[in-house]
Amino acid sequence: MFLQCGNDSEEDMFGDYDSFFGNYSLPAQVDDMEHKCLQDKNRDVEAAGDTTLGNLQSGIHHKKQDSFSTSENMVVLKTDEEDAFQMNENDPVDSNQALTESLLDDLPSSQLLYFQKMDELSRGSRISPASERRNKCVSSSSDEIRSLSSVCPDGEQNNRSTDVSSDSKCGLFKTESLKDHLKSAMTGNAKAQFLQVSKAKQLKEAVLSEEICVARKTIESSSVDIGPFYGLPSKVKDLLRQFRGIETLYEWQHDCLMLESLQQRKNLIYSLPTSGGKTLVAEIIILQELLCRQRDVLMILPYVAIVQEKVWIQGLSSFGIELGFLVEEYAGSKGRFPPIKRRLKKSLYIATIEKGHALVNSLIETERIDDLGLVVVDELHMLGEGSRGATLEITLAKILYTSKNTQVIGMSATLNNVGELQKFLQAEYYTNNFRPVELKEYVKIRDTIYAVDNKAEKGFTFSRLLNFKYSSNLEKADPDHIIALVTEVIPKYSCLIFCPTKKNCENVASMVCKYLKTEFKALRQKEKQDLIKNLKSIGNGSVCPVLKQTIPFGVAYHHSGLTNDERKSIEEAYSAGVLCLLACTATLAAGVNLPARRVILRAPYVANDFLKKTQYKQMIGRAGRAGIDSAGESILIVQEKDKHLVQDLVNSPLENCYSNLLLELTKGMQSLLLSLVGLKIAVTHEEVNNFMCSTLLGVQQQLLSKEKSLSDIIKDGLENLIEKGLLKGRVPEKDHNSKCTLTITPLGKATYKGSIDLAYCNLLYRELKKGLEGLILESNLHLLYLATPYDMTSSCSPDWMIYLRQFNQLSAAEQKVADIVGVPESFITKKASGQAIRKNVDSAVVNRLYLTFVLYTLLKETNIWSVSEKFNLSRGYVQNLLNSAASFASCVLHFCEELEEFWVYKALLTELTKQLTYCVKTELIPLMEVAGVLEARAKQLYNAGYKTLAHLANADPETLVKMIEHLSKRQAKQIVSSAKMLLSEKAEALQEEVEELLRVPIDIPGTY
């Protein structure tokens, strides 16, 4: 920021100049030195002697590496007959070029202007190359305030002028003091607004700048010296200790970070068992990119819950606040496309696979993909899993093809065909079998426990017999001896039981509690009662009867049938040790990090499918908690009929990771081809072929059937897109010119920018077009129908009596919506009464309207419990519908933004997306934006007086704990930290907008 002079005199402006040299002002120092030089007895004015303008270096910069030797920094004032500035005659100008420029970089702008002026006075109108270099330095000088190390004005050494004008300049120079010139230059500089950065802000942000600068140089050099902490400020190590309790790194982590491939910024795949500490390595590499190389980072995670855990529970937003970078969440309906271009701070984007793809598309389209310095992919094996794997492959292929400066890091615990993945990602590979806690694998058949032993002939060796006396009744209730296995570890240690289905989870939890001793109830009784109260509050007075029965014993179930609030409460209670046993589905293994002393697999099945090796490894990987347990155990319960299958399972290698681009056609191959043309990555058949060879499918071409080559598949895909009206152009026949250019249609562009499944894009367009003819806005029912996700209709089975009841509760205008979309009242009535239906009605539309009724009721009541009971659906299903609708509404909004004819939908869908995202009363939305604050917590905070984001960002965690029930100190700190990060993001965005508005255009007509 420049100084506002007002009516103050120039004397007042610098009378108390607050320099880095303490209270002793810079002009005063220059004045003293000038007098000292003039009074020097040894100085001979007539001779060509040297007068030293001493080194002004002092103040806060005392570090050895910041100082220069006297001989290197000596600047002399020649007082020969020409009386002009010159360099020491022993130092050639060219050899000092680098030194001159580096010194000038370190000078405050006022000093630079002063010496420029002096140089011009001494040399007249002649400008030497060295002067041009210096002027360039002046114009691009750093905004940071640094100490004045030395002054090094250039002079002309050989062609000294001896004309009259030179003598007159000498006279002018003699009559004015250095102090006067310096003050004049500083005054001019202040008035000219040369530096518009506040000194306070510079000082505040300079706390880490020096160490970060050293780290950056270390990272960019090939030096063995890695700096304070792997090229990072030592504060990072302190923060890891403070936030994570990490004192030292494992040996493998150190080895991995020191890999030559990482030092050279090559792509890397690394694989270790679950709980080996893979994530910490990735986070250190991320911090190196953000702080040292000053570039943005994208981290791709498989699920929304893990994105939120990474942002909130694992405290990356806390690191961002302390180290000066932003953490932005891209999950569900959250995320901005393209992201705001930050000038002062770098961003860490933490995204789901789908949002990560949309983010990369937006960066390519705006030609900002090179801003992305690093992409980190967790659970890289997801490449082989259905449509989500296809989307991940597309994202990585685009990054690798369009940016040669973006580093890709992939990690997983379960990789097999690494060679093909290396070829796809052009990556090095690192692996290690390290696990901080030993894992012992067992299999139980009848009442015998066998140890898994790959060296044994059958893969198993006898370990022990179960030592638990079963009554005949207990044997009938628990034929798999789950109670015996569980009571060996709980309540002293924690235990997870993975069950094939959601219903099985609830049954197992109930059965175990039925036969546990009553002593289990006495442990942490108050905390268990608090948990039940909290769940009751979440359900507006309702608690699941199973949980009400099991929680007093320290037992609960965990699956997608719970609401987000319920799941979060149960996870926190388990992590705190209030709950010691969870019966859960396989989703927990791939989701949040909840380790246990013992993991029991109820059966070798997930739903009706036999367990895959990858799934098995993920589940048993939860056994053993670093720093808590000395060992972890996994026990797979096996029936005699599955014995041979299980032997194959435990002894087989991991499944290979195969491309899903062809298996998921509309979300895979066709989606990729459309966006390649839309983003102008490849616009001819030949260019598309070249791109496809760089995908995982291209690497695995040998797996394609011999009937069709990759080129034929591409040709068919492009022709299909042209038929759908998404592309324009012609696909050449074989042996013809393959350089015909393809272009994208407006509908095609809207489809890929909205991330709409190509199977539904034409249907969505027709329905939105029909809506323009008569959109009923008496309520949001019609708009909700348009935002109800298509892909959930197939899993919906309407209850026709409930359907009719809900229809009859609608107003006349709302009932008209059903007729407009194609579900007449007569059809619903006949279905409810069991009559035969003659008229053919599209079942997908019928199901979609039923789901719309669920969403409509939910937005009115904002209570998942009551709505799930009203429609006889599980709470988890209603929660999933709500989340999917929020995400789809966001996609439809982006779709409409690309089609001018749908301008009317933009404002309507923006508001609807917000309502679906939070599904709470309007006053709670600002609090719900904070990561980790769900509806129940938002109500508590609001009632306690924390009504805005600013309230939370400035809250005292200690006070929060006292005022908010069931809130731990750790959670309070996380909420405050997350609110600060969000507030900082919003403030940064507004500041960027203000600066953009105030920036003077460089292309104003008539200016040069």
Tab-separated table of C-alpha atoms in Angstrom, residues 94 156 221 250 446 449 454 522 543 778 793 990:
chain	number	residue	atom	x	y	z
A	94	ASP	CA	30.066	-8.204	-17.874
A	156	GLU	CA	30.493	3.519	-18.421
A	221	SER	CA	18.424	-28.210	-7.333
A	250	TYR	CA	9.059	-44.660	8.955
A	446	ARG	CA	-16.542	-75.034	12.377
A	449	ILE	CA	-9.024	-71.728	13.705
A	454	ASN	CA	1.098	-69.608	1.716
A	522	ALA	CA	-21.456	-50.542	33.079
A	543	VAL	CA	-33.859	-43.481	17.469
A	778	GLU	CA	-46.521	-22.436	-7.837
A	793	THR	CA	-35.343	-44.810	-11.154
A	990	LEU	CA	-13.676	-11.229	-3.229
